[in-house]
Amino acid sequence: MVIMALVPALLFGMWNTGHQHFLSTGAETDFLSTFFYGFWKVIPMVIVSYGVGLGIEFAAAQIRGHEVNEGYLVTGMLIPLIMPVDLPLWMLALAVAFSVIIGKEVFGGTGMNIWNPALIARAFAFFAYPSYMSGDKVWIAGLGKGEGIVDGFSGATPLANAQAGLELPSFQDMFFGFIPGSVGETSTLAILIGAALLIYTGIASWKIMVSTVAGGLLTGLLLNALAPSPDSYLAIPAWYHLVMGGFAFGAVFMATDPVTGAQTERGKWIYGFLIGLLAVTIRVFNPGYPEGMMLAILLMNTFAPLIDLVVVQKNIKRRLRRAAVK
């Protein structure tokens, strides 16, 4: 069901990959040509992700004498969707291997990991190969190779433009996804379709989604109030943060991971709110890293057990006081 929820973002990501490429070359194409150009760029990433990840999962299951767990079926789809389309496949393979071995298997396999495996793969690629994970040339297929790029075309993402003080795309373009970015993260509309399916089926926590959005929005509004000038990054409308970068994708598909997120009902509100707060804070105050969602979620993955512990202990004390009164 999670994979089905990812399909709208995947399909739009394929089309947008072709759209951004032909936009950079100045060529005019029809819908099918645009889609299939992106399809042939994205599908190899999906194949490498599943091939490497499932291969390691099978090997680990054989060594331990366990059944193969289906958990990687979701992770294997998430990883290509949060990577730049021009990332070399061997780098993607290394990131997947690191994610599965170090991010999951060393903790005991699916259900035992403390960090989101897909984000571990992105973090590995980002810190190991930063020039392939940031900049203006990594988000559009062929832009780094200079394949007939039109003069003056920039492949910068809205977050990069915001950091540089340049004009942002319109809110509508960012909401619908007609912007450069990771394969599955550009279209907030496609992500919301997936979110509706996850909430309807009860698979993902709507509390985490809502609290993450609330944390990001309130932090953005506070920064708007503190902005020294209208041209400052702090002055960017708070709601823009919700449709830029990986905020929406992270709130729907990453923060709601049932293994690495908070488990208590009250803890989910706290956990999600802090993710939104940290994501926007990192974006605004860290010029070297315009996207803050990955680090925010990984950091809160680390503290999720502590949040649950505090919530449980408070509930225990509250009940003991009630019992004493009675």
mmCIF file of C-alpha atoms in Angstrom:
data_model
loop_
_atom_site.group_PDB
_atom_site.id
_atom_site.type_symbol
_atom_site.label_atom_id
_atom_site.label_comp_id
_atom_site.label_asym_id
_atom_site.label_seq_id
_atom_site.Cartn_x
_atom_site.Cartn_y
_atom_site.Cartn_z
ATOM 1 C CA MET A 1 0.000 0.000 0.000
ATOM 2 C CA VAL A 2 2.876 2.409 0.708
ATOM 3 C CA ILE A 3 4.327 1.651 -2.718
ATOM 4 C CA MET A 4 0.928 2.400 -4.258
ATOM 5 C CA ALA A 5 0.925 5.708 -2.387
ATOM 6 C CA LEU A 6 4.346 6.469 -3.889
ATOM 7 C CA VAL A 7 3.181 5.830 -7.471
ATOM 8 C CA PRO A 8 1.806 9.374 -8.107
ATOM 9 C CA ALA A 9 5.126 10.925 -7.011
ATOM 10 C CA LEU A 10 7.057 8.352 -9.060
ATOM 11 C CA LEU A 11 5.070 8.894 -12.258
ATOM 12 C CA PHE A 12 5.157 12.656 -11.963
ATOM 13 C CA GLY A 13 8.880 12.474 -11.199
ATOM 14 C CA MET A 14 9.443 10.576 -14.433
ATOM 15 C CA TRP A 15 7.525 13.165 -16.434
ATOM 16 C CA ASN A 16 9.219 16.082 -14.684
ATOM 17 C CA THR A 17 12.646 14.561 -15.334
ATOM 18 C CA GLY A 18 11.923 14.682 -19.056
ATOM 19 C CA HIS A 19 10.243 18.082 -18.778
ATOM 20 C CA GLN A 20 13.227 19.673 -17.037
ATOM 21 C CA HIS A 21 15.666 18.104 -19.514
ATOM 22 C CA PHE A 22 13.845 19.351 -22.616
ATOM 23 C CA LEU A 23 13.279 22.717 -20.940
ATOM 24 C CA SER A 24 17.045 23.024 -20.491
ATOM 25 C CA THR A 25 17.691 22.194 -24.141
ATOM 26 C CA GLY A 26 14.912 24.389 -25.491
ATOM 27 C CA ALA A 27 13.325 21.454 -27.325
ATOM 28 C CA GLU A 28 9.568 21.073 -27.687
ATOM 29 C CA THR A 29 8.211 17.548 -27.235
ATOM 30 C CA ASP A 30 4.900 15.851 -26.646
ATOM 31 C CA PHE A 31 3.746 14.318 -23.367
ATOM 32 C CA LEU A 32 4.781 10.731 -24.166
ATOM 33 C CA SER A 33 8.269 11.681 -25.345
ATOM 34 C CA THR A 34 8.773 13.730 -22.213
ATOM 35 C CA PHE A 35 7.526 10.944 -19.941
ATOM 36 C CA PHE A 36 9.528 8.160 -21.564
ATOM 37 C CA TYR A 37 12.731 10.187 -21.475
ATOM 38 C CA GLY A 38 12.288 10.439 -17.704
ATOM 39 C CA PHE A 39 11.164 6.813 -17.491
ATOM 40 C CA TRP A 40 14.431 5.547 -18.969
ATOM 41 C CA LYS A 41 16.390 7.791 -16.609
ATOM 42 C CA VAL A 42 14.565 6.770 -13.426
ATOM 43 C CA ILE A 43 13.977 3.042 -14.002
ATOM 44 C CA PRO A 44 17.710 2.138 -13.839
ATOM 45 C CA MET A 45 17.850 3.832 -10.422
ATOM 46 C CA VAL A 46 14.916 1.729 -9.215
ATOM 47 C CA ILE A 47 16.494 -1.457 -10.586
ATOM 48 C CA VAL A 48 19.839 -0.744 -8.890
ATOM 49 C CA SER A 49 18.126 0.111 -5.613
ATOM 50 C CA TYR A 50 16.121 -3.095 -5.526
ATOM 51 C CA GLY A 51 18.888 -5.266 -6.966
ATOM 52 C CA VAL A 52 21.546 -4.215 -4.460
ATOM 53 C CA GLY A 53 19.225 -3.860 -1.472
ATOM 54 C CA LEU A 54 17.317 -7.100 -1.904
ATOM 55 C CA GLY A 55 20.543 -8.957 -2.694
ATOM 56 C CA ILE A 56 21.980 -7.905 0.671
ATOM 57 C CA GLU A 57 18.676 -8.673 2.405
ATOM 58 C CA PHE A 58 18.636 -12.192 0.929
ATOM 59 C CA ALA A 59 22.248 -12.779 1.945
ATOM 60 C CA ALA A 60 21.604 -11.547 5.493
ATOM 61 C CA ALA A 61 18.525 -13.757 5.781
ATOM 62 C CA GLN A 62 20.528 -16.805 4.672
ATOM 63 C CA ILE A 63 23.353 -16.091 7.114
ATOM 64 C CA ARG A 64 20.943 -15.671 10.028
ATOM 65 C CA GLY A 65 18.606 -18.432 8.971
ATOM 66 C CA HIS A 66 15.632 -16.037 8.945
ATOM 67 C CA GLU A 67 12.848 -15.468 6.451
ATOM 68 C CA VAL A 68 13.297 -12.562 4.045
ATOM 69 C CA ASN A 69 11.406 -9.545 5.367
ATOM 70 C CA GLU A 70 9.339 -7.414 3.008
ATOM 71 C CA GLY A 71 10.412 -4.145 4.667
ATOM 72 C CA TYR A 72 12.945 -3.266 1.985
ATOM 73 C CA LEU A 73 10.252 -3.223 -0.704
ATOM 74 C CA VAL A 74 9.264 0.245 0.523
ATOM 75 C CA THR A 75 12.818 1.446 1.195
ATOM 76 C CA GLY A 76 13.890 0.291 -2.256
ATOM 77 C CA MET A 77 11.347 2.617 -3.845
ATOM 78 C CA LEU A 78 11.982 5.532 -1.498
ATOM 79 C CA ILE A 79 15.724 5.731 -2.150
ATOM 80 C CA PRO A 80 15.554 6.545 -5.908
ATOM 81 C CA LEU A 81 12.827 9.102 -5.276
ATOM 82 C CA ILE A 82 14.985 11.196 -2.921
ATOM 83 C CA MET A 83 18.113 11.185 -5.104
ATOM 84 C CA PRO A 84 19.172 13.488 -7.981
ATOM 85 C CA VAL A 85 18.376 11.905 -11.324
ATOM 86 C CA ASP A 86 21.953 12.276 -12.595
ATOM 87 C CA LEU A 87 23.557 10.498 -9.619
ATOM 88 C CA PRO A 88 25.914 7.809 -11.037
ATOM 89 C CA LEU A 89 24.435 4.360 -10.533
ATOM 90 C CA TRP A 90 27.540 3.008 -8.792
ATOM 91 C CA MET A 91 27.229 5.771 -6.180
ATOM 92 C CA LEU A 92 23.579 4.863 -5.721
ATOM 93 C CA ALA A 93 24.576 1.216 -5.269
ATOM 94 C CA LEU A 94 27.129 2.126 -2.590
ATOM 95 C CA ALA A 95 24.577 4.301 -0.789
ATOM 96 C CA VAL A 96 22.025 1.468 -0.838
ATOM 97 C CA ALA A 97 24.595 -1.031 0.463
ATOM 98 C CA PHE A 98 25.608 1.320 3.286
ATOM 99 C CA SER A 99 21.969 1.914 4.155
ATOM 100 C CA VAL A 100 21.034 -1.758 4.358
ATOM 101 C CA ILE A 101 24.194 -3.008 6.088
ATOM 102 C CA ILE A 102 25.063 -0.160 8.445
ATOM 103 C CA GLY A 103 21.657 1.456 8.748
ATOM 104 C CA LYS A 104 19.606 -1.688 9.304
ATOM 105 C CA GLU A 105 21.272 -5.106 9.400
ATOM 106 C CA VAL A 106 23.810 -4.263 12.125
ATOM 107 C CA PHE A 107 20.854 -3.397 14.379
ATOM 108 C CA GLY A 108 19.161 -6.732 13.734
ATOM 109 C CA GLY A 109 17.249 -6.150 10.515
ATOM 110 C CA THR A 110 13.839 -4.733 9.689
ATOM 111 C CA GLY A 111 12.007 -3.398 12.716
ATOM 112 C CA MET A 112 15.175 -2.980 14.783
ATOM 113 C CA ASN A 113 16.814 -0.011 13.033
ATOM 114 C CA ILE A 114 16.818 3.355 14.786
ATOM 115 C CA TRP A 115 17.195 5.550 11.679
ATOM 116 C CA ASN A 116 15.188 5.635 8.481
ATOM 117 C CA PRO A 117 17.186 3.460 6.010
ATOM 118 C CA ALA A 118 16.273 5.559 2.957
ATOM 119 C CA LEU A 119 17.522 8.719 4.640
ATOM 120 C CA ILE A 120 20.687 6.928 5.711
ATOM 121 C CA ALA A 121 21.318 6.222 2.011
ATOM 122 C CA ARG A 122 20.810 9.876 1.132
ATOM 123 C CA ALA A 123 23.000 11.032 4.014
ATOM 124 C CA PHE A 124 25.786 8.677 2.899
ATOM 125 C CA ALA A 125 25.629 9.961 -0.679
ATOM 126 C CA PHE A 126 25.453 13.584 0.473
ATOM 127 C CA PHE A 127 28.500 13.444 2.731
ATOM 128 C CA ALA A 128 30.526 11.017 0.598
ATOM 129 C CA TYR A 129 29.865 12.645 -2.792
ATOM 130 C CA PRO A 130 28.648 16.200 -2.077
ATOM 131 C CA SER A 131 29.350 17.502 -5.580
ATOM 132 C CA TYR A 132 26.899 14.924 -6.985
ATOM 133 C CA MET A 133 24.201 15.719 -4.404
ATOM 134 C CA SER A 134 24.146 19.514 -4.488
ATOM 135 C CA GLY A 135 24.620 22.398 -6.879
ATOM 136 C CA ASP A 136 22.730 23.458 -9.993
ATOM 137 C CA LYS A 137 23.806 20.671 -12.364
ATOM 138 C CA VAL A 138 22.748 17.495 -10.543
ATOM 139 C CA TRP A 139 18.963 17.847 -10.597
ATOM 140 C CA ILE A 140 18.400 17.801 -14.357
ATOM 141 C CA ALA A 141 19.344 14.880 -16.586
ATOM 142 C CA GLY A 142 22.144 15.854 -18.969
ATOM 143 C CA LEU A 143 22.747 19.313 -17.531
ATOM 144 C CA GLY A 144 26.082 18.325 -16.024
ATOM 145 C CA LYS A 145 27.236 17.012 -19.401
ATOM 146 C CA GLY A 146 26.179 20.193 -21.185
ATOM 147 C CA GLU A 147 24.000 18.376 -23.732
ATOM 148 C CA GLY A 148 22.967 21.387 -25.824
ATOM 149 C CA ILE A 149 21.895 23.492 -22.844
ATOM 150 C CA VAL A 150 20.309 26.813 -23.816
ATOM 151 C CA ASP A 151 22.132 29.967 -22.777
ATOM 152 C CA GLY A 152 21.228 31.317 -19.370
ATOM 153 C CA PHE A 153 19.392 28.203 -18.204
ATOM 154 C CA SER A 154 19.870 27.385 -14.517
ATOM 155 C CA GLY A 155 19.093 24.060 -12.898
ATOM 156 C CA ALA A 156 18.965 25.570 -9.420
ATOM 157 C CA THR A 157 16.263 24.348 -7.060
ATOM 158 C CA PRO A 158 13.998 26.834 -5.222
ATOM 159 C CA LEU A 159 15.980 26.217 -2.017
ATOM 160 C CA ALA A 160 19.234 27.111 -3.786
ATOM 161 C CA ASN A 161 17.627 30.274 -5.163
ATOM 162 C CA ALA A 162 16.381 31.169 -1.703
ATOM 163 C CA GLN A 163 19.855 30.776 -0.217
ATOM 164 C CA ALA A 164 21.338 32.928 -2.982
ATOM 165 C CA GLY A 165 18.687 35.627 -2.601
ATOM 166 C CA LEU A 166 17.349 35.020 -6.129
ATOM 167 C CA GLU A 167 13.745 35.063 -7.295
ATOM 168 C CA LEU A 168 11.738 31.971 -6.430
ATOM 169 C CA PRO A 169 9.388 30.104 -8.766
ATOM 170 C CA SER A 170 5.711 30.771 -8.207
ATOM 171 C CA PHE A 171 3.919 28.956 -5.386
ATOM 172 C CA GLN A 172 1.787 27.184 -7.993
ATOM 173 C CA ASP A 173 4.816 25.833 -9.865
ATOM 174 C CA MET A 174 6.332 24.558 -6.622
ATOM 175 C CA PHE A 175 3.037 23.015 -5.497
ATOM 176 C CA PHE A 176 2.432 21.195 -8.778
ATOM 177 C CA GLY A 177 6.128 20.310 -9.139
ATOM 178 C CA PHE A 178 7.335 22.068 -12.305
ATOM 179 C CA ILE A 179 10.727 22.696 -10.705
ATOM 180 C CA PRO A 180 14.143 21.003 -10.503
ATOM 181 C CA GLY A 181 14.684 18.660 -7.572
ATOM 182 C CA SER A 182 14.912 15.035 -6.490
ATOM 183 C CA VAL A 183 12.878 12.597 -8.572
ATOM 184 C CA GLY A 184 9.884 12.196 -6.274
ATOM 185 C CA GLU A 185 10.039 15.289 -4.093
ATOM 186 C CA THR A 186 9.006 18.112 -6.439
ATOM 187 C CA SER A 187 5.221 17.681 -6.685
ATOM 188 C CA THR A 188 3.425 18.430 -3.433
ATOM 189 C CA LEU A 189 0.139 17.587 -5.151
ATOM 190 C CA ALA A 190 1.304 14.062 -6.039
ATOM 191 C CA ILE A 191 2.624 13.621 -2.499
ATOM 192 C CA LEU A 192 -0.720 14.724 -1.023
ATOM 193 C CA ILE A 193 -2.506 12.102 -3.124
ATOM 194 C CA GLY A 194 -0.243 9.493 -1.561
ATOM 195 C CA ALA A 195 -0.823 10.996 1.886
ATOM 196 C CA ALA A 196 -4.597 10.716 1.458
ATOM 197 C CA LEU A 197 -4.249 7.012 0.651
ATOM 198 C CA LEU A 198 -1.978 6.373 3.646
ATOM 199 C CA ILE A 199 -4.304 8.209 6.012
ATOM 200 C CA TYR A 200 -7.437 6.539 4.608
ATOM 201 C CA THR A 201 -5.942 3.075 5.079
ATOM 202 C CA GLY A 202 -4.562 3.957 8.520
ATOM 203 C CA ILE A 203 -1.037 2.960 7.537
ATOM 204 C CA ALA A 204 0.637 6.290 8.333
ATOM 205 C CA SER A 205 0.011 8.613 11.252
ATOM 206 C CA TRP A 206 -1.888 11.755 10.296
ATOM 207 C CA LYS A 207 -0.808 13.238 13.618
ATOM 208 C CA ILE A 208 2.833 13.188 12.571
ATOM 209 C CA MET A 209 2.002 14.688 9.177
ATOM 210 C CA VAL A 210 -0.116 17.494 10.635
ATOM 211 C CA SER A 211 2.315 18.281 13.460
ATOM 212 C CA THR A 212 5.272 18.361 11.050
ATOM 213 C CA VAL A 213 3.455 20.862 8.849
ATOM 214 C CA ALA A 214 2.459 22.867 11.938
ATOM 215 C CA GLY A 215 6.046 22.942 13.198
ATOM 216 C CA GLY A 216 7.394 24.105 9.848
ATOM 217 C CA LEU A 217 4.648 26.673 9.323
ATOM 218 C CA LEU A 218 4.867 28.215 12.808
ATOM 219 C CA THR A 219 8.659 28.379 12.616
ATOM 220 C CA GLY A 220 8.403 30.076 9.232
ATOM 221 C CA LEU A 221 5.907 32.606 10.607
ATOM 222 C CA LEU A 222 8.199 33.364 13.544
ATOM 223 C CA LEU A 223 11.135 33.886 11.186
ATOM 224 C CA ASN A 224 8.960 36.153 9.012
ATOM 225 C CA ALA A 225 8.325 38.314 12.060
ATOM 226 C CA LEU A 226 12.068 38.473 12.816
ATOM 227 C CA ALA A 227 13.175 39.166 9.228
ATOM 228 C CA PRO A 228 15.453 42.229 9.138
ATOM 229 C CA SER A 229 14.411 43.123 5.584
ATOM 230 C CA PRO A 230 11.983 41.978 2.859
ATOM 231 C CA ASP A 231 14.922 40.564 0.870
ATOM 232 C CA SER A 232 16.116 38.341 3.714
ATOM 233 C CA TYR A 233 15.747 34.552 3.583
ATOM 234 C CA LEU A 234 13.805 34.886 6.834
ATOM 235 C CA ALA A 235 11.178 36.893 4.956
ATOM 236 C CA ILE A 236 10.238 34.064 2.568
ATOM 237 C CA PRO A 237 6.525 33.348 3.177
ATOM 238 C CA ALA A 238 6.227 30.556 5.733
ATOM 239 C CA TRP A 239 3.969 28.432 3.518
ATOM 240 C CA TYR A 240 6.642 28.357 0.807
ATOM 241 C CA HIS A 241 8.733 26.101 3.034
ATOM 242 C CA LEU A 242 6.001 23.469 2.833
ATOM 243 C CA VAL A 243 6.334 23.106 -0.947
ATOM 244 C CA MET A 244 10.103 23.589 -1.317
ATOM 245 C CA GLY A 245 12.657 20.795 -1.244
ATOM 246 C CA GLY A 246 11.778 17.534 0.454
ATOM 247 C CA PHE A 247 9.543 18.950 3.198
ATOM 248 C CA ALA A 248 6.256 17.459 1.976
ATOM 249 C CA PHE A 249 7.805 14.147 0.938
ATOM 250 C CA GLY A 250 9.610 13.840 4.260
ATOM 251 C CA ALA A 251 6.506 14.684 6.281
ATOM 252 C CA VAL A 252 4.378 12.068 4.495
ATOM 253 C CA PHE A 253 6.716 9.169 3.739
ATOM 254 C CA MET A 254 9.783 9.550 6.007
ATOM 255 C CA ALA A 255 8.669 11.033 9.310
ATOM 256 C CA THR A 256 5.764 8.561 9.506
ATOM 257 C CA ASP A 257 8.009 5.481 9.367
ATOM 258 C CA PRO A 258 6.480 3.297 12.139
ATOM 259 C CA VAL A 259 9.840 1.778 13.082
ATOM 260 C CA THR A 260 11.916 4.926 13.567
ATOM 261 C CA GLY A 261 9.222 7.399 14.612
ATOM 262 C CA ALA A 262 7.512 8.038 17.935
ATOM 263 C CA GLN A 263 5.069 5.343 19.046
ATOM 264 C CA THR A 264 2.943 7.089 21.691
ATOM 265 C CA GLU A 265 0.038 9.239 20.563
ATOM 266 C CA ARG A 266 1.190 12.362 22.379
ATOM 267 C CA GLY A 267 4.771 11.624 21.377
ATOM 268 C CA LYS A 268 3.763 11.710 17.705
ATOM 269 C CA TRP A 269 2.618 15.325 18.045
ATOM 270 C CA ILE A 270 5.882 16.338 19.705
ATOM 271 C CA TYR A 271 8.023 14.315 17.297
ATOM 272 C CA GLY A 272 6.408 15.743 14.167
ATOM 273 C CA PHE A 273 6.384 19.326 15.446
ATOM 274 C CA LEU A 274 10.102 19.217 16.224
ATOM 275 C CA ILE A 275 10.860 17.803 12.762
ATOM 276 C CA GLY A 276 9.091 20.724 11.098
ATOM 277 C CA LEU A 277 10.760 23.227 13.418
ATOM 278 C CA LEU A 278 14.247 21.826 12.855
ATOM 279 C CA ALA A 279 13.837 21.458 9.085
ATOM 280 C CA VAL A 280 13.008 25.132 8.548
ATOM 281 C CA THR A 281 15.607 26.267 11.109
ATOM 282 C CA ILE A 282 18.382 24.291 9.408
ATOM 283 C CA ARG A 283 17.350 25.622 6.001
ATOM 284 C CA VAL A 284 17.430 29.253 7.045
ATOM 285 C CA PHE A 285 20.484 29.329 9.299
ATOM 286 C CA ASN A 286 22.782 26.839 7.567
ATOM 287 C CA PRO A 287 23.939 28.360 4.247
ATOM 288 C CA GLY A 288 26.021 25.298 3.419
ATOM 289 C CA TYR A 289 23.038 22.971 3.505
ATOM 290 C CA PRO A 290 19.844 24.495 2.086
ATOM 291 C CA GLU A 291 17.725 21.359 2.615
ATOM 292 C CA GLY A 292 17.072 20.585 6.301
ATOM 293 C CA MET A 293 14.446 17.840 6.183
ATOM 294 C CA MET A 294 16.869 14.913 6.034
ATOM 295 C CA LEU A 295 18.902 16.015 9.032
ATOM 296 C CA ALA A 296 15.784 16.982 10.994
ATOM 297 C CA ILE A 297 14.188 13.548 10.571
ATOM 298 C CA LEU A 298 17.394 11.630 11.323
ATOM 299 C CA LEU A 299 17.955 13.726 14.445
ATOM 300 C CA MET A 300 14.415 13.143 15.666
ATOM 301 C CA ASN A 301 14.702 9.426 14.853
ATOM 302 C CA THR A 302 17.487 9.438 17.422
ATOM 303 C CA PHE A 303 15.340 11.144 20.059
ATOM 304 C CA ALA A 304 12.024 9.372 19.308
ATOM 305 C CA PRO A 305 12.568 6.708 22.026
ATOM 306 C CA LEU A 306 13.349 9.452 24.558
ATOM 307 C CA ILE A 307 10.172 11.330 23.612
ATOM 308 C CA ASP A 308 8.136 8.146 24.103
ATOM 309 C CA LEU A 309 9.859 7.438 27.418
ATOM 310 C CA VAL A 310 9.033 10.913 28.753
ATOM 311 C CA VAL A 311 5.397 10.599 27.617
ATOM 312 C CA VAL A 312 5.008 7.149 29.201
ATOM 313 C CA GLN A 313 6.620 8.241 32.477
ATOM 314 C CA LYS A 314 4.341 11.259 32.689
ATOM 315 C CA ASN A 315 1.301 9.022 32.104
ATOM 316 C CA ILE A 316 2.471 6.666 34.864
ATOM 317 C CA LYS A 317 2.926 9.512 37.326
ATOM 318 C CA ARG A 318 -0.466 10.961 36.403
ATOM 319 C CA ARG A 319 -2.200 7.640 37.039
ATOM 320 C CA LEU A 320 -0.372 7.141 40.314
ATOM 321 C CA ARG A 321 -1.575 10.549 41.485
ATOM 322 C CA ARG A 322 -5.139 9.662 40.507
ATOM 323 C CA ALA A 323 -4.882 6.382 42.417
ATOM 324 C CA ALA A 324 -3.519 8.189 45.476
ATOM 325 C CA VAL A 325 -6.400 10.672 45.408
ATOM 326 C CA LYS A 326 -8.978 7.883 45.176
#
